[in-house]
Each structure stands twice: as structure tokens, then as C-alpha cells.
């Protein structure tokens, strides 16, 4: 309601397969090429995202890609095929490092980076690759690429003027959600706070068109309007700009229901299953090390720490100081 329908659909949603089409042990670890642990964890989490892996293994993108030079989807396709087809104990992710500056200008070889920032840049680069060759696509059509249909959802922002009670709705596409955890002990509590109406006044006043454009106090509520197939959450652990880290343990479930945080909370539960967790170890956000836990196509969990891949149980996965959480429908 209130949204403009897509004029073109680059990738039909019914062709997205959420279940692994092939079941096997996990692939090799990824060697650290010099402070590249933040890259390795994101590559592993994306590799074990079932709908993305199924698509990349089909080689549908590379068969139709006419992009000259750098293409993030072609790089990811080659990487995922190499990981899931290799019998080696560890491989070198050289193709990604070679084009690191094209993925994100802020990244430097041999320099530590942030896993969440790399995830954001990698998804944006993949989205750009999907849109290459499709000129003049409207905004709604751009959200129907394979990348956006897997990771993308829609947020609804409802602003209510507390003076005249006028209501205004706006919508924004998202590929991930950043949650404040300064005063929370669980993911569900952080999501509840995210979807709770906030009163804005003072410097955050809003000019209401129905109140002669006078600055008024408003109530603003953000909810999930359209759910993604893969729900990606970042638990913000930077306390401030100095890099001081919030080391609080935030409880997160193996199965998550997104229905309570929706614009419309009527209907059946919207259940998601955890399949990957990124952990940052270190005293501050400016240093330390990243490793991750992923659920392979055989249904078992593995700790992936650069070149090492070790099996583990779900109880170990749920006891981590999580930074990024990946849930699939």
C-alpha cells in the first residue's frame, strides 16, 4: 500500500531456492593475507547463505554478464564455487583482495578493517553488478535483483504530529539493520526498542504541513514493512567515536520471530533460523580479530577462524559475544 509497483523484475522471486540443493561438509578455511580476517568472515557467511550459494553455483550470473573489468558477482561466483568444490584445507581469497579498493575505497591491503563495513560494501557492489546493463530502472525495480530479494527488506517510518495528530508514512529499503545495544541484554529487547515509537522535539522538531508548517513535537515509529529472505543484524558495539567497545553479552535465539516488529502484526509468525554469527574479539573496536560460526549444508555448525574450520555445537554458537547475526526464513 502506497508503494509504486516495479516496472521490471530483473530476477523472478519464485526462482530463489532457500534450501541447499546440495548437502556436503563445509569447504576450506581462508588464509589471512595480512589483517584480512574481517574480509574472511564475511566471505564465509555469504558462502553459506543458501539462496545466494544456490544461485552462484548455477553460474547464471556469469553466463549473462557482459560487464568489462571488475564485477563483484562474478568474483563471488568464482569464490563460492572454489570453496564448495575444493578439497584443500585452506585457500587464498586473492581475487577479493586484488579488487579491494573497488569494493570499498576505505579499505587498504594489509590494514585492519571492520566486518560490518565490508559486508555493506560487498552487498552494494553485488547490487551494482546485478544492475549493470539495466539502465533507467525505477527504484522499485532495483529492489527486485537477486541480491536485494535475498537480503533486502522494507522499513516503514510513521510520523505522527502530536499537535494535530496528522500521520505521514515513508518507506526505505534496507539490506541490514543496525541495533543499539547500550541498554539491552537480548536481541529481542533491542528489536522491541527499535520498533518502539520515539518522541522527537527540541532540535529534532518536525515541520508539519497541516500546522502551517510550524515546528511541532512528533512521534516517530519505524517498523519492518516487508521482510527479507535473509535478515542481517549488526549489534553496534562501538560505544563512541574513540573505538571504545561495548563488551556486553547480548542473548540471541536460534529461531527468531519477526512478526512483533512488523507494520502489521496480524497473521502467522515470521520465523527465521540462525545460520551464521560473526564475532569480534579484542578490547577496542579499533583492533582485535574477527572469526565466525556458520551452518554448513550438512546441517552442522562450524567455527571458522581464518584457515581453521572446526565443528562445534549450537550451544557454543549461542554463547558468543556476537557482532553480526544472519537469519534465514
mmCIF file of C-alpha atoms in Angstrom:
data_model
loop_
_atom_site.group_PDB
_atom_site.id
_atom_site.type_symbol
_atom_site.label_atom_id
_atom_site.label_comp_id
_atom_site.label_asym_id
_atom_site.label_seq_id
_atom_site.Cartn_x
_atom_site.Cartn_y
_atom_site.Cartn_z
ATOM 1 C CA UNK A 1 0.000 0.000 0.000
ATOM 2 C CA UNK A 2 1.382 3.368 -1.010
ATOM 3 C CA UNK A 3 4.282 1.787 -2.899
ATOM 4 C CA UNK A 4 4.921 2.095 -6.646
ATOM 5 C CA UNK A 5 4.964 -1.367 -8.286
ATOM 6 C CA UNK A 6 8.165 -2.447 -10.029
ATOM 7 C CA UNK A 7 8.091 -1.794 -13.775
ATOM 8 C CA UNK A 8 10.597 -4.597 -14.406
ATOM 9 C CA UNK A 9 11.691 -7.587 -12.328
ATOM 10 C CA UNK A 10 15.357 -8.481 -13.059
ATOM 11 C CA UNK A 11 15.092 -11.766 -11.137
ATOM 12 C CA UNK A 12 11.832 -13.701 -10.589
ATOM 13 C CA UNK A 13 11.312 -14.309 -6.829
ATOM 14 C CA UNK A 14 9.872 -17.793 -7.432
ATOM 15 C CA UNK A 15 13.288 -18.922 -8.716
ATOM 16 C CA UNK A 16 15.009 -18.253 -5.374
ATOM 17 C CA UNK A 17 15.682 -21.539 -3.571
ATOM 18 C CA UNK A 18 16.014 -21.180 0.209
ATOM 19 C CA UNK A 19 17.100 -24.789 0.871
ATOM 20 C CA UNK A 20 20.502 -26.188 -0.027
ATOM 21 C CA UNK A 21 20.355 -28.030 -3.341
ATOM 22 C CA UNK A 22 23.490 -29.982 -2.449
ATOM 23 C CA UNK A 23 24.462 -31.273 1.006
ATOM 24 C CA UNK A 24 28.111 -31.703 1.905
ATOM 25 C CA UNK A 25 30.761 -30.989 4.507
ATOM 26 C CA UNK A 26 31.990 -27.393 4.768
ATOM 27 C CA UNK A 27 34.663 -26.160 2.417
ATOM 28 C CA UNK A 28 38.163 -24.993 3.361
ATOM 29 C CA UNK A 29 39.213 -22.133 5.570
ATOM 30 C CA UNK A 30 40.523 -18.852 4.153
ATOM 31 C CA UNK A 31 44.124 -17.821 4.623
ATOM 32 C CA UNK A 32 44.828 -14.425 6.147
ATOM 33 C CA UNK A 33 46.602 -12.243 3.598
ATOM 34 C CA UNK A 34 47.588 -9.624 6.182
ATOM 35 C CA UNK A 35 44.873 -8.240 8.502
ATOM 36 C CA UNK A 36 42.135 -9.723 6.292
ATOM 37 C CA UNK A 37 40.164 -11.593 8.963
ATOM 38 C CA UNK A 38 37.346 -9.024 8.601
ATOM 39 C CA UNK A 39 37.064 -9.987 4.920
ATOM 40 C CA UNK A 40 37.328 -13.726 5.533
ATOM 41 C CA UNK A 41 34.380 -13.858 7.952
ATOM 42 C CA UNK A 42 32.057 -12.054 5.527
ATOM 43 C CA UNK A 43 33.130 -14.258 2.618
ATOM 44 C CA UNK A 44 32.384 -17.341 4.726
ATOM 45 C CA UNK A 45 28.979 -16.042 5.875
ATOM 46 C CA UNK A 46 27.980 -15.179 2.298
ATOM 47 C CA UNK A 47 29.247 -18.547 1.030
ATOM 48 C CA UNK A 48 26.979 -20.378 3.491
ATOM 49 C CA UNK A 49 23.906 -18.252 2.717
ATOM 50 C CA UNK A 50 21.828 -20.992 0.992
ATOM 51 C CA UNK A 51 19.829 -18.943 -1.575
ATOM 52 C CA UNK A 52 22.904 -16.945 -2.611
ATOM 53 C CA UNK A 53 25.119 -20.043 -2.845
ATOM 54 C CA UNK A 54 22.469 -21.907 -4.893
ATOM 55 C CA UNK A 55 22.303 -19.015 -7.360
ATOM 56 C CA UNK A 56 26.083 -18.586 -7.644
ATOM 57 C CA UNK A 57 26.651 -22.325 -8.086
ATOM 58 C CA UNK A 58 24.232 -22.281 -11.032
ATOM 59 C CA UNK A 59 26.599 -19.824 -12.820
ATOM 60 C CA UNK A 60 23.553 -17.963 -14.134
ATOM 61 C CA UNK A 61 25.164 -14.576 -13.498
ATOM 62 C CA UNK A 62 28.461 -15.196 -15.305
ATOM 63 C CA UNK A 63 26.680 -16.690 -18.317
ATOM 64 C CA UNK A 64 24.730 -13.453 -18.793
ATOM 65 C CA UNK A 65 27.339 -10.945 -17.565
ATOM 66 C CA UNK A 66 28.862 -8.629 -20.141
ATOM 67 C CA UNK A 67 30.478 -6.273 -17.643
ATOM 68 C CA UNK A 68 34.045 -5.323 -18.510
ATOM 69 C CA UNK A 69 36.600 -5.469 -15.707
ATOM 70 C CA UNK A 70 35.514 -5.608 -12.066
ATOM 71 C CA UNK A 71 32.268 -7.455 -11.273
ATOM 72 C CA UNK A 72 31.579 -8.380 -7.662
ATOM 73 C CA UNK A 73 29.020 -11.034 -8.591
ATOM 74 C CA UNK A 74 31.500 -12.785 -10.893
ATOM 75 C CA UNK A 75 34.128 -12.640 -8.128
ATOM 76 C CA UNK A 76 31.691 -14.090 -5.581
ATOM 77 C CA UNK A 77 30.560 -16.770 -8.021
ATOM 78 C CA UNK A 78 34.144 -17.913 -8.602
ATOM 79 C CA UNK A 79 34.905 -17.757 -4.862
ATOM 80 C CA UNK A 80 31.843 -19.745 -3.757
ATOM 81 C CA UNK A 81 32.402 -22.379 -6.437
ATOM 82 C CA UNK A 82 36.048 -22.691 -5.390
ATOM 83 C CA UNK A 83 35.205 -23.011 -1.676
ATOM 84 C CA UNK A 84 32.376 -25.505 -2.054
ATOM 85 C CA UNK A 85 34.185 -27.600 -4.658
ATOM 86 C CA UNK A 86 37.674 -27.612 -3.091
ATOM 87 C CA UNK A 87 39.256 -30.484 -1.170
ATOM 88 C CA UNK A 88 42.052 -28.259 0.176
ATOM 89 C CA UNK A 89 42.263 -27.398 3.873
ATOM 90 C CA UNK A 90 42.601 -23.669 3.151
ATOM 91 C CA UNK A 91 42.575 -21.389 0.110
ATOM 92 C CA UNK A 92 43.770 -17.866 -0.677
ATOM 93 C CA UNK A 93 40.981 -15.316 -1.383
ATOM 94 C CA UNK A 94 43.308 -13.354 -3.668
ATOM 95 C CA UNK A 95 40.675 -12.207 -6.184
ATOM 96 C CA UNK A 96 38.789 -10.296 -3.495
ATOM 97 C CA UNK A 97 41.944 -8.701 -2.086
ATOM 98 C CA UNK A 98 43.122 -7.715 -5.581
ATOM 99 C CA UNK A 99 39.986 -5.626 -6.158
ATOM 100 C CA UNK A 100 39.581 -4.468 -2.565
ATOM 101 C CA UNK A 101 39.608 -0.738 -3.426
ATOM 102 C CA UNK A 102 36.852 -1.306 -5.991
ATOM 103 C CA UNK A 103 34.674 -2.962 -3.349
ATOM 104 C CA UNK A 104 35.171 -0.052 -0.944
ATOM 105 C CA UNK A 105 37.503 2.945 -1.216
ATOM 106 C CA UNK A 106 38.066 2.933 2.551
ATOM 107 C CA UNK A 107 39.724 -0.497 2.547
ATOM 108 C CA UNK A 108 43.506 -0.813 2.336
ATOM 109 C CA UNK A 109 45.533 -4.005 1.803
ATOM 110 C CA UNK A 110 47.458 -5.080 4.924
ATOM 111 C CA UNK A 111 45.302 -2.762 7.065
ATOM 112 C CA UNK A 112 42.675 -3.937 9.555
ATOM 113 C CA UNK A 113 39.067 -3.188 8.693
ATOM 114 C CA UNK A 114 35.555 -3.699 10.063
ATOM 115 C CA UNK A 115 33.477 -6.740 9.120
ATOM 116 C CA UNK A 116 30.171 -4.847 9.068
ATOM 117 C CA UNK A 117 31.576 -2.131 6.800
ATOM 118 C CA UNK A 118 32.928 -4.781 4.449
ATOM 119 C CA UNK A 119 29.543 -6.571 4.403
ATOM 120 C CA UNK A 120 27.798 -3.290 3.498
ATOM 121 C CA UNK A 121 30.267 -2.546 0.696
ATOM 122 C CA UNK A 122 30.235 -6.121 -0.618
ATOM 123 C CA UNK A 123 26.422 -6.208 -0.846
ATOM 124 C CA UNK A 124 26.355 -2.783 -2.525
ATOM 125 C CA UNK A 125 28.992 -3.935 -5.035
ATOM 126 C CA UNK A 126 26.971 -7.093 -5.715
ATOM 127 C CA UNK A 127 23.837 -4.994 -6.178
ATOM 128 C CA UNK A 128 25.654 -2.695 -8.636
ATOM 129 C CA UNK A 129 26.800 -5.766 -10.571
ATOM 130 C CA UNK A 130 23.215 -7.042 -10.790
ATOM 131 C CA UNK A 131 22.066 -3.663 -12.130
ATOM 132 C CA UNK A 132 24.861 -3.414 -14.708
ATOM 133 C CA UNK A 133 23.358 -3.339 -18.162
ATOM 134 C CA UNK A 134 19.912 -2.385 -16.820
ATOM 135 C CA UNK A 135 19.689 1.352 -17.348
ATOM 136 C CA UNK A 136 16.854 3.617 -16.183
ATOM 137 C CA UNK A 137 15.382 1.121 -13.721
ATOM 138 C CA UNK A 138 12.922 2.703 -11.305
ATOM 139 C CA UNK A 139 13.626 2.409 -7.562
ATOM 140 C CA UNK A 140 11.070 -0.368 -7.035
ATOM 141 C CA UNK A 141 12.559 -2.423 -9.891
ATOM 142 C CA UNK A 142 16.051 -2.050 -8.383
ATOM 143 C CA UNK A 143 14.816 -3.919 -5.293
ATOM 144 C CA UNK A 144 13.994 -6.998 -7.378
ATOM 145 C CA UNK A 145 17.571 -8.078 -8.159
ATOM 146 C CA UNK A 146 18.701 -11.443 -6.768
ATOM 147 C CA UNK A 147 20.804 -9.658 -4.111
ATOM 148 C CA UNK A 148 18.016 -7.381 -2.909
ATOM 149 C CA UNK A 149 15.412 -10.133 -2.981
ATOM 150 C CA UNK A 150 17.619 -12.239 -0.693
ATOM 151 C CA UNK A 151 18.940 -9.609 1.717
ATOM 152 C CA UNK A 152 16.593 -6.679 1.172
ATOM 153 C CA UNK A 153 13.516 -5.658 3.082
ATOM 154 C CA UNK A 154 11.476 -2.515 3.528
ATOM 155 C CA UNK A 155 11.191 -0.270 6.576
ATOM 156 C CA UNK A 156 8.156 1.889 7.243
ATOM 157 C CA UNK A 157 8.575 5.172 9.101
ATOM 158 C CA UNK A 158 5.354 6.596 10.547
ATOM 159 C CA UNK A 159 5.487 10.196 11.784
ATOM 160 C CA UNK A 160 2.575 11.455 13.881
ATOM 161 C CA UNK A 161 2.179 15.143 14.700
ATOM 162 C CA UNK A 162 1.346 15.311 18.392
ATOM 163 C CA UNK A 163 -0.387 18.644 17.847
ATOM 164 C CA UNK A 164 -2.890 17.899 15.070
ATOM 165 C CA UNK A 165 -2.494 14.080 15.005
ATOM 166 C CA UNK A 166 -1.715 14.103 11.257
ATOM 167 C CA UNK A 167 0.055 10.935 10.118
ATOM 168 C CA UNK A 168 2.707 10.650 7.417
ATOM 169 C CA UNK A 169 4.268 7.392 6.201
ATOM 170 C CA UNK A 170 7.502 6.899 4.270
ATOM 171 C CA UNK A 171 9.371 3.788 3.165
ATOM 172 C CA UNK A 172 13.024 2.874 2.886
ATOM 173 C CA UNK A 173 14.701 -0.237 1.508
ATOM 174 C CA UNK A 174 17.316 -1.938 3.702
ATOM 175 C CA UNK A 175 19.881 -4.724 3.402
ATOM 176 C CA UNK A 176 20.662 -4.940 7.119
ATOM 177 C CA UNK A 177 19.599 -3.395 10.418
ATOM 178 C CA UNK A 178 21.917 -1.736 12.943
ATOM 179 C CA UNK A 179 20.765 -2.123 16.565
ATOM 180 C CA UNK A 180 21.736 -0.090 19.619
ATOM 181 C CA UNK A 181 22.719 -2.449 22.472
ATOM 182 C CA UNK A 182 23.905 0.093 25.063
ATOM 183 C CA UNK A 183 20.984 -0.648 27.388
ATOM 184 C CA UNK A 184 19.857 -4.124 26.405
ATOM 185 C CA UNK A 185 20.720 -7.719 27.159
ATOM 186 C CA UNK A 186 18.947 -9.514 24.301
ATOM 187 C CA UNK A 187 18.327 -9.262 20.579
ATOM 188 C CA UNK A 188 14.562 -9.323 21.053
ATOM 189 C CA UNK A 189 14.753 -6.415 23.551
ATOM 190 C CA UNK A 190 16.863 -4.425 21.069
ATOM 191 C CA UNK A 191 14.321 -5.103 18.299
ATOM 192 C CA UNK A 192 11.470 -4.052 20.591
ATOM 193 C CA UNK A 193 13.275 -0.775 21.306
ATOM 194 C CA UNK A 194 13.914 -0.339 17.562
ATOM 195 C CA UNK A 195 10.178 -0.623 16.808
ATOM 196 C CA UNK A 196 9.011 1.461 19.813
ATOM 197 C CA UNK A 197 7.683 4.967 18.955
ATOM 198 C CA UNK A 198 10.144 7.757 19.811
ATOM 199 C CA UNK A 199 9.090 11.298 20.711
ATOM 200 C CA UNK A 200 11.152 13.949 18.929
ATOM 201 C CA UNK A 201 11.213 17.607 19.956
ATOM 202 C CA UNK A 202 13.705 20.395 20.504
ATOM 203 C CA UNK A 203 16.423 20.190 17.848
ATOM 204 C CA UNK A 204 14.616 17.241 16.238
ATOM 205 C CA UNK A 205 11.378 19.128 15.644
ATOM 206 C CA UNK A 206 9.379 18.423 12.507
ATOM 207 C CA UNK A 207 7.610 20.998 10.328
ATOM 208 C CA UNK A 208 4.029 19.788 9.975
ATOM 209 C CA UNK A 209 2.328 20.732 6.679
ATOM 210 C CA UNK A 210 -1.090 20.709 8.374
ATOM 211 C CA UNK A 211 0.035 23.005 11.212
ATOM 212 C CA UNK A 212 1.022 25.834 8.851
ATOM 213 C CA UNK A 213 4.500 24.269 8.666
ATOM 214 C CA UNK A 214 5.225 25.174 12.267
ATOM 215 C CA UNK A 215 7.806 23.123 14.141
ATOM 216 C CA UNK A 216 5.958 20.598 16.267
ATOM 217 C CA UNK A 217 6.737 17.666 18.524
ATOM 218 C CA UNK A 218 6.255 14.370 16.752
ATOM 219 C CA UNK A 219 6.128 10.668 17.467
ATOM 220 C CA UNK A 220 8.147 8.527 15.075
ATOM 221 C CA UNK A 221 7.896 4.757 14.777
ATOM 222 C CA UNK A 222 9.995 2.555 12.483
ATOM 223 C CA UNK A 223 8.768 -0.961 11.695
ATOM 224 C CA UNK A 224 9.661 -3.711 9.253
ATOM 225 C CA UNK A 225 7.158 -3.364 6.423
ATOM 226 C CA UNK A 226 8.403 -6.101 4.104
ATOM 227 C CA UNK A 227 10.609 -8.890 5.428
ATOM 228 C CA UNK A 228 13.776 -10.056 3.643
ATOM 229 C CA UNK A 229 14.534 -13.691 2.948
ATOM 230 C CA UNK A 230 17.763 -13.260 4.916
ATOM 231 C CA UNK A 231 17.640 -10.961 7.940
ATOM 232 C CA UNK A 232 21.050 -9.484 8.772
ATOM 233 C CA UNK A 233 21.590 -7.655 12.055
ATOM 234 C CA UNK A 234 24.573 -5.701 13.376
ATOM 235 C CA UNK A 235 24.810 -5.277 17.133
ATOM 236 C CA UNK A 236 26.523 -1.884 17.419
ATOM 237 C CA UNK A 237 29.490 -2.443 19.748
ATOM 238 C CA UNK A 238 31.207 0.922 19.256
ATOM 239 C CA UNK A 239 30.419 2.951 22.380
ATOM 240 C CA UNK A 240 31.625 6.210 20.799
ATOM 241 C CA UNK A 241 33.965 7.581 18.134
ATOM 242 C CA UNK A 242 37.044 6.682 20.191
ATOM 243 C CA UNK A 243 36.624 2.979 19.434
ATOM 244 C CA UNK A 244 35.672 2.040 22.987
ATOM 245 C CA UNK A 245 33.884 -1.290 22.789
ATOM 246 C CA UNK A 246 30.611 -2.460 24.340
ATOM 247 C CA UNK A 247 31.520 -5.960 25.501
ATOM 248 C CA UNK A 248 28.105 -6.844 26.928
ATOM 249 C CA UNK A 249 26.815 -10.335 26.167
ATOM 250 C CA UNK A 250 23.613 -9.954 24.158
ATOM 251 C CA UNK A 251 21.428 -13.047 24.133
ATOM 252 C CA UNK A 252 20.204 -14.103 20.695
ATOM 253 C CA UNK A 253 17.953 -17.054 19.786
ATOM 254 C CA UNK A 254 18.466 -19.852 17.302
ATOM 255 C CA UNK A 255 14.953 -19.152 15.980
ATOM 256 C CA UNK A 256 13.570 -15.620 15.657
ATOM 257 C CA UNK A 257 10.016 -14.415 15.013
ATOM 258 C CA UNK A 258 9.942 -11.030 13.220
ATOM 259 C CA UNK A 259 6.152 -10.620 13.383
ATOM 260 C CA UNK A 260 6.152 -8.434 16.563
ATOM 261 C CA UNK A 261 8.325 -5.828 14.793
ATOM 262 C CA UNK A 262 6.206 -5.597 11.633
ATOM 263 C CA UNK A 263 3.933 -2.766 10.497
ATOM 264 C CA UNK A 264 1.080 -5.270 10.542
ATOM 265 C CA UNK A 265 1.372 -7.750 13.416
ATOM 266 C CA UNK A 266 -1.623 -9.840 12.377
ATOM 267 C CA UNK A 267 -1.071 -13.262 10.873
ATOM 268 C CA UNK A 268 1.207 -16.244 11.286
ATOM 269 C CA UNK A 269 4.674 -15.992 12.907
ATOM 270 C CA UNK A 270 7.521 -14.956 10.574
ATOM 271 C CA UNK A 271 10.115 -17.481 11.673
ATOM 272 C CA UNK A 272 13.823 -17.223 10.908
ATOM 273 C CA UNK A 273 16.650 -19.630 11.648
ATOM 274 C CA UNK A 274 20.158 -18.556 12.640
ATOM 275 C CA UNK A 275 22.819 -19.744 10.183
ATOM 276 C CA UNK A 276 25.862 -17.508 10.747
ATOM 277 C CA UNK A 277 27.421 -15.407 13.521
ATOM 278 C CA UNK A 278 30.393 -13.031 13.290
ATOM 279 C CA UNK A 279 32.358 -12.419 16.492
ATOM 280 C CA UNK A 280 34.894 -9.683 17.262
ATOM 281 C CA UNK A 281 37.479 -10.398 19.933
ATOM 282 C CA UNK A 282 39.534 -7.532 21.321
ATOM 283 C CA UNK A 283 39.436 -4.780 23.922
ATOM 284 C CA UNK A 284 38.508 -1.991 21.481
ATOM 285 C CA UNK A 285 36.737 -1.770 18.132
ATOM 286 C CA UNK A 286 39.918 -0.437 16.519
ATOM 287 C CA UNK A 287 41.934 -3.626 16.940
ATOM 288 C CA UNK A 288 41.418 -7.314 17.649
ATOM 289 C CA UNK A 289 40.336 -10.230 15.488
ATOM 290 C CA UNK A 290 37.222 -11.498 13.669
ATOM 291 C CA UNK A 291 36.075 -15.099 13.417
ATOM 292 C CA UNK A 292 32.695 -16.638 12.631
ATOM 293 C CA UNK A 293 30.371 -19.593 13.061
ATOM 294 C CA UNK A 294 28.454 -20.906 10.058
ATOM 295 C CA UNK A 295 25.948 -23.662 9.464
ATOM 296 C CA UNK A 296 27.038 -25.799 6.506
ATOM 297 C CA UNK A 297 24.741 -27.539 4.041
ATOM 298 C CA UNK A 298 25.011 -30.769 6.092
ATOM 299 C CA UNK A 299 23.129 -29.013 8.908
ATOM 300 C CA UNK A 300 26.126 -28.897 11.273
ATOM 301 C CA UNK A 301 27.812 -25.846 12.793
ATOM 302 C CA UNK A 302 31.482 -24.969 12.305
ATOM 303 C CA UNK A 303 33.783 -22.370 13.802
ATOM 304 C CA UNK A 304 35.719 -20.668 11.002
ATOM 305 C CA UNK A 305 38.803 -18.759 12.102
ATOM 306 C CA UNK A 306 40.798 -17.814 9.009
ATOM 307 C CA UNK A 307 42.313 -21.099 7.746
ATOM 308 C CA UNK A 308 40.924 -23.301 10.522
ATOM 309 C CA UNK A 309 37.482 -24.943 10.279
ATOM 310 C CA UNK A 310 36.322 -26.904 13.349
ATOM 311 C CA UNK A 311 32.935 -28.439 14.072
ATOM 312 C CA UNK A 312 31.017 -27.260 17.141
ATOM 313 C CA UNK A 313 27.566 -27.410 18.711
ATOM 314 C CA UNK A 314 24.734 -24.883 18.749
ATOM 315 C CA UNK A 315 25.292 -24.202 22.466
ATOM 316 C CA UNK A 316 28.779 -22.851 21.719
ATOM 317 C CA UNK A 317 27.347 -20.735 18.878
ATOM 318 C CA UNK A 318 24.733 -19.120 21.135
ATOM 319 C CA UNK A 319 27.248 -18.179 23.845
ATOM 320 C CA UNK A 320 29.297 -15.765 21.734
ATOM 321 C CA UNK A 321 29.800 -12.018 22.006
ATOM 322 C CA UNK A 322 28.074 -11.592 18.648
ATOM 323 C CA UNK A 323 28.686 -8.671 16.322
ATOM 324 C CA UNK A 324 26.759 -9.767 13.217
ATOM 325 C CA UNK A 325 23.843 -12.213 13.077
ATOM 326 C CA UNK A 326 22.479 -13.860 9.935
ATOM 327 C CA UNK A 327 18.972 -15.372 9.960
ATOM 328 C CA UNK A 328 17.195 -17.092 7.034
ATOM 329 C CA UNK A 329 13.442 -17.634 6.504
#
